[in-house]
mmCIF file of C-alpha atoms in Angstrom:
data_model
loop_
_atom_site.group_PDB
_atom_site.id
_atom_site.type_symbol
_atom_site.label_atom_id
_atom_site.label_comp_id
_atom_site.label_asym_id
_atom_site.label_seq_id
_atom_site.Cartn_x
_atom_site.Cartn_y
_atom_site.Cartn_z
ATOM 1 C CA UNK A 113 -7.872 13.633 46.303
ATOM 2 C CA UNK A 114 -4.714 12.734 47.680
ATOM 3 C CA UNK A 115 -2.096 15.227 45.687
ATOM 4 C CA UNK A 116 0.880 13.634 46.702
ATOM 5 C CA UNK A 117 -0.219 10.524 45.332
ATOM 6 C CA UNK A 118 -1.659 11.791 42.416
ATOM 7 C CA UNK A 119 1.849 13.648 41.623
ATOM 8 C CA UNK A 120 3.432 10.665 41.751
ATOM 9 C CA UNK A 121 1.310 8.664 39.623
ATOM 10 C CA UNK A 122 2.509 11.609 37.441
ATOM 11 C CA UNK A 123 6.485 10.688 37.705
ATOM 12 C CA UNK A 124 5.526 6.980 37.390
ATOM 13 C CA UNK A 125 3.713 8.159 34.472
ATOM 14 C CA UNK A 126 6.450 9.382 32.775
ATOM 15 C CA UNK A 127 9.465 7.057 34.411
ATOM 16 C CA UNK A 128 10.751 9.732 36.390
ATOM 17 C CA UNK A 129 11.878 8.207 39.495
ATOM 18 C CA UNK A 130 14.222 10.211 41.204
ATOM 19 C CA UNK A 131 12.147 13.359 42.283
ATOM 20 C CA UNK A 132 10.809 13.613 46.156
ATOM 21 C CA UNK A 133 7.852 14.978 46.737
ATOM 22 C CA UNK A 134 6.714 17.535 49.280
ATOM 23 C CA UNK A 135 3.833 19.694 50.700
ATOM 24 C CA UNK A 136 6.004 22.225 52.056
ATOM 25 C CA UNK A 137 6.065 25.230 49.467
ATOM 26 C CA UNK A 138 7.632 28.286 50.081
ATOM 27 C CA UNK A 139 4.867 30.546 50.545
ATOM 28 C CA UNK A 140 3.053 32.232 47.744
ATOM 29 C CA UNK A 141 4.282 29.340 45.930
ATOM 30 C CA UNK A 142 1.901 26.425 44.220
ATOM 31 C CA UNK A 143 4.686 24.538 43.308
ATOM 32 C CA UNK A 144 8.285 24.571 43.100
ATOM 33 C CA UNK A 145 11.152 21.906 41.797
ATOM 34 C CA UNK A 146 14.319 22.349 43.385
ATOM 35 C CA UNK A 147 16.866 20.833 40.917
ATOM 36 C CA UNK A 148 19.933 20.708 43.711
ATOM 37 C CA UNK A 149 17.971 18.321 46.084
ATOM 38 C CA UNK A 150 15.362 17.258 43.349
ATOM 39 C CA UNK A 151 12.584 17.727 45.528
ATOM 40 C CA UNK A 152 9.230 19.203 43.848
ATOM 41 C CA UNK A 153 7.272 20.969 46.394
ATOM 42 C CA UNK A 154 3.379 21.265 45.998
ATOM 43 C CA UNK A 155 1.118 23.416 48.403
ATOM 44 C CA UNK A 156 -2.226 21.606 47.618
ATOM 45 C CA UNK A 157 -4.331 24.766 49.208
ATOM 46 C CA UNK A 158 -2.727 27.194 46.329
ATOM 47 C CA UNK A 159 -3.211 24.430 43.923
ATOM 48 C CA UNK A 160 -7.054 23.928 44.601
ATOM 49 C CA UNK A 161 -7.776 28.246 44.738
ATOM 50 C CA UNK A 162 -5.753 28.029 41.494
ATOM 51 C CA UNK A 163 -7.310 25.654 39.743
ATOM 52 C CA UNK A 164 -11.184 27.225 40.910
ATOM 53 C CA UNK A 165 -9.134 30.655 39.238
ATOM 54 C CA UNK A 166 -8.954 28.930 36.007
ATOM 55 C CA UNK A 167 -11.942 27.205 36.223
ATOM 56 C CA UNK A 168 -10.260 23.604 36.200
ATOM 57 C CA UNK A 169 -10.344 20.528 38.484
ATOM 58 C CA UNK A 170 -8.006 19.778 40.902
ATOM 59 C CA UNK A 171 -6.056 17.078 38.715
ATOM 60 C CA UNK A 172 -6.572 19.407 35.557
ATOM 61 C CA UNK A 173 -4.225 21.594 37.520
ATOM 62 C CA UNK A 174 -1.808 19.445 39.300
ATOM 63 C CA UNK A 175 -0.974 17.739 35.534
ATOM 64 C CA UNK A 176 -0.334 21.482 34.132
ATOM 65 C CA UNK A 177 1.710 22.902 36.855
ATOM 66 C CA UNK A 178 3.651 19.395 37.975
ATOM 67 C CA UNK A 179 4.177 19.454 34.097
ATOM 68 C CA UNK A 180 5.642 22.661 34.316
ATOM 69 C CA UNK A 181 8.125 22.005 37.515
ATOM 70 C CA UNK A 182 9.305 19.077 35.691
ATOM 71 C CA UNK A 183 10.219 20.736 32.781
ATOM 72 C CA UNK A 184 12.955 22.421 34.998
ATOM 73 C CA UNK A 185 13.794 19.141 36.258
ATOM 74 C CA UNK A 186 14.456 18.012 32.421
ATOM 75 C CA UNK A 187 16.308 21.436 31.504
ATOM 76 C CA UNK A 188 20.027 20.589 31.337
ATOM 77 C CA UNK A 189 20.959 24.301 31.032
ATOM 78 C CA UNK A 190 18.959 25.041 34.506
ATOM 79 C CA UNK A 191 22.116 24.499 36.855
ATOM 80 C CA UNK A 192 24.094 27.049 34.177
ATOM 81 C CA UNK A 193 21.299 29.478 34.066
ATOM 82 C CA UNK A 194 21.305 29.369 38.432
ATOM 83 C CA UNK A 195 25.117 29.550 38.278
ATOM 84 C CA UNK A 196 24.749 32.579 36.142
ATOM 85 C CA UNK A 197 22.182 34.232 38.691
ATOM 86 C CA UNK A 198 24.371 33.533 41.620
ATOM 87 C CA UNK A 199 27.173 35.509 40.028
ATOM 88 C CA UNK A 200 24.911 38.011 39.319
ATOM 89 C CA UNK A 201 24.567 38.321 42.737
ATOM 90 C CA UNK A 202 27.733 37.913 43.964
ATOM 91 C CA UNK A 203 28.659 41.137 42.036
ATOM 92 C CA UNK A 204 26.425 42.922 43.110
ATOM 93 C CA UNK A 205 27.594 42.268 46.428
ATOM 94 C CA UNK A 206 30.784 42.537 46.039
ATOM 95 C CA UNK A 207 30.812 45.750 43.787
ATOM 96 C CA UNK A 208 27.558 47.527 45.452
ATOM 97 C CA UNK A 209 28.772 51.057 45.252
ATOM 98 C CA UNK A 210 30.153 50.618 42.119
ATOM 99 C CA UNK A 211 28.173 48.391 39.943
ATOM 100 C CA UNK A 212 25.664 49.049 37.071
ATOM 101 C CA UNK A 213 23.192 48.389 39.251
ATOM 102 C CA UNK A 214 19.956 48.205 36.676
ATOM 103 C CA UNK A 215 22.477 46.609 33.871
ATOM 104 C CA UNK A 216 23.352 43.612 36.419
ATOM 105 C CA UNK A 217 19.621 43.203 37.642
ATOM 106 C CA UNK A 218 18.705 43.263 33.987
ATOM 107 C CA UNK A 219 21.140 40.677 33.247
ATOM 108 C CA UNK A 220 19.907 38.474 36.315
ATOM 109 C CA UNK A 221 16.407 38.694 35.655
ATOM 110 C CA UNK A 222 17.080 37.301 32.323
ATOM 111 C CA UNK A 223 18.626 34.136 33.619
ATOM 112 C CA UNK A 224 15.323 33.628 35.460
ATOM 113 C CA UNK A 225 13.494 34.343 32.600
ATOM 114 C CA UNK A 226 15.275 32.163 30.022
ATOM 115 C CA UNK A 227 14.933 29.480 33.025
ATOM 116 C CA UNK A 228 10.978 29.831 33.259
ATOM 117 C CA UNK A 229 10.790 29.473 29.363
ATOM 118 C CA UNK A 230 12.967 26.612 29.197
ATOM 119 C CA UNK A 231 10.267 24.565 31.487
ATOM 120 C CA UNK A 232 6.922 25.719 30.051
ATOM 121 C CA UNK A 233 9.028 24.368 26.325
ATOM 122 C CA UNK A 234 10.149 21.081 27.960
ATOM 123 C CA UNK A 235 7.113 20.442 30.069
ATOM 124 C CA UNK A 236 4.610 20.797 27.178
ATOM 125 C CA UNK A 237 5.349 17.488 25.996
ATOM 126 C CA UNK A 238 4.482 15.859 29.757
ATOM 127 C CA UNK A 239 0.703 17.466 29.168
ATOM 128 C CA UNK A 240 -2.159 15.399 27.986
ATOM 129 C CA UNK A 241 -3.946 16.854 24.373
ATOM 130 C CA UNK A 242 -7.268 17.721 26.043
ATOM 131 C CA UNK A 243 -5.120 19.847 28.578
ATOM 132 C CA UNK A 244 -2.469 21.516 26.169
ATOM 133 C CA UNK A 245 -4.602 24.645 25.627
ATOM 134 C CA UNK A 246 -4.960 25.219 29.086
ATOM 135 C CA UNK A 247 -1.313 25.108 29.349
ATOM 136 C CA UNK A 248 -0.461 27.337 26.345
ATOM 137 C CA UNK A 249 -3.005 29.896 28.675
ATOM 138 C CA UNK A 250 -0.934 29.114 31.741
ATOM 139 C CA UNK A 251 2.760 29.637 29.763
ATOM 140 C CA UNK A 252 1.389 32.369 28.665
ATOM 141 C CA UNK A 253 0.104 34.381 31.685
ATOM 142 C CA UNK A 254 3.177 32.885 34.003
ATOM 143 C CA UNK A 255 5.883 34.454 31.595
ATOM 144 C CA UNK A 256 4.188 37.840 31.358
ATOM 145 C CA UNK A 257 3.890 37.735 35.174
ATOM 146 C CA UNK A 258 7.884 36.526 35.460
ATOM 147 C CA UNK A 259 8.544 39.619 32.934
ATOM 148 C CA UNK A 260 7.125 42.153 35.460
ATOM 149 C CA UNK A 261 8.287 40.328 38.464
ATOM 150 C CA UNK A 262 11.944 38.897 37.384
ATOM 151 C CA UNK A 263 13.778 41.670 39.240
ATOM 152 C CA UNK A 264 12.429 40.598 42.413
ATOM 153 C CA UNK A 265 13.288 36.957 41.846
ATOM 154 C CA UNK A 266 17.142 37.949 42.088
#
């Protein structure tokens, strides 16, 4: 399979046409939308050990998790939300000794939170019926894992 390819049939799919694509992920990364250069990023080695995690085919998986990026891409609140997390850490920089420091990280955390929900909502309408299930599963275990890991995202 050529995932590139296949990705894009995804955007033609759906009339999305100005999103570049990309193998380079960051690392420990699947896939990744960057909404300032509107480049989604897709590692297709972490997409294939992935998919044989959930027990799905390679396209099975690229749909539910290109779905997913692209709901960022269509969530007009995600520049606010990154906005808001880049002041959280510009205060914490600029008031390290003095800051509140678990209140601030708390706050951060949910801007990357509220961001993560925002694109499993939006991208749920990009996913075929046989797939949504699968997807609900995915939502489901990404958001508990962003719970537990937000702090470190900031």
């Amino acid at each position: 399979m050529n995932l590139l390819e296949f990705v894009q049939n995804i955007l033609d799919e759906n009339n999305i046409m100005n999103i570049n694509l990309s193998e380079e992920c960051k690392e420990g990364s699947v896939a990744t939308f960057n909404f300032e250069t509107k480049v989604l990023e897709v590692n297709e080695s972490s997409l294939l050990k992935n998919a044989e995690k959930h027990g799905l085919c390679a396209k099975d998986m690229a749909y539910l998790l290109v779905s997913h990026e692209l709901g960022h891409y269509l969530d007009k609140d995600l520049e606010n939300l990154y906005n808001k997390k880049i002041a959280v850490l510009n205060r914490i920089q600029e008031d390290i000794f003095t800051c509140d420091f678990q209140a601030v990280i708390d706050e951060g955390s949910s801007y990357v939170l509220q961001a993560e929900k925002n694109a499993w909502v939006l991208g749920e309408r990009l996913v075929p019926k046989q797939l949504l299930n699968k997807y609900k599963e995915l939502e489901k275990e990404n958001l508990q894992m962003t719970e537990s890991n937000a702090n470190a995202e900031i």
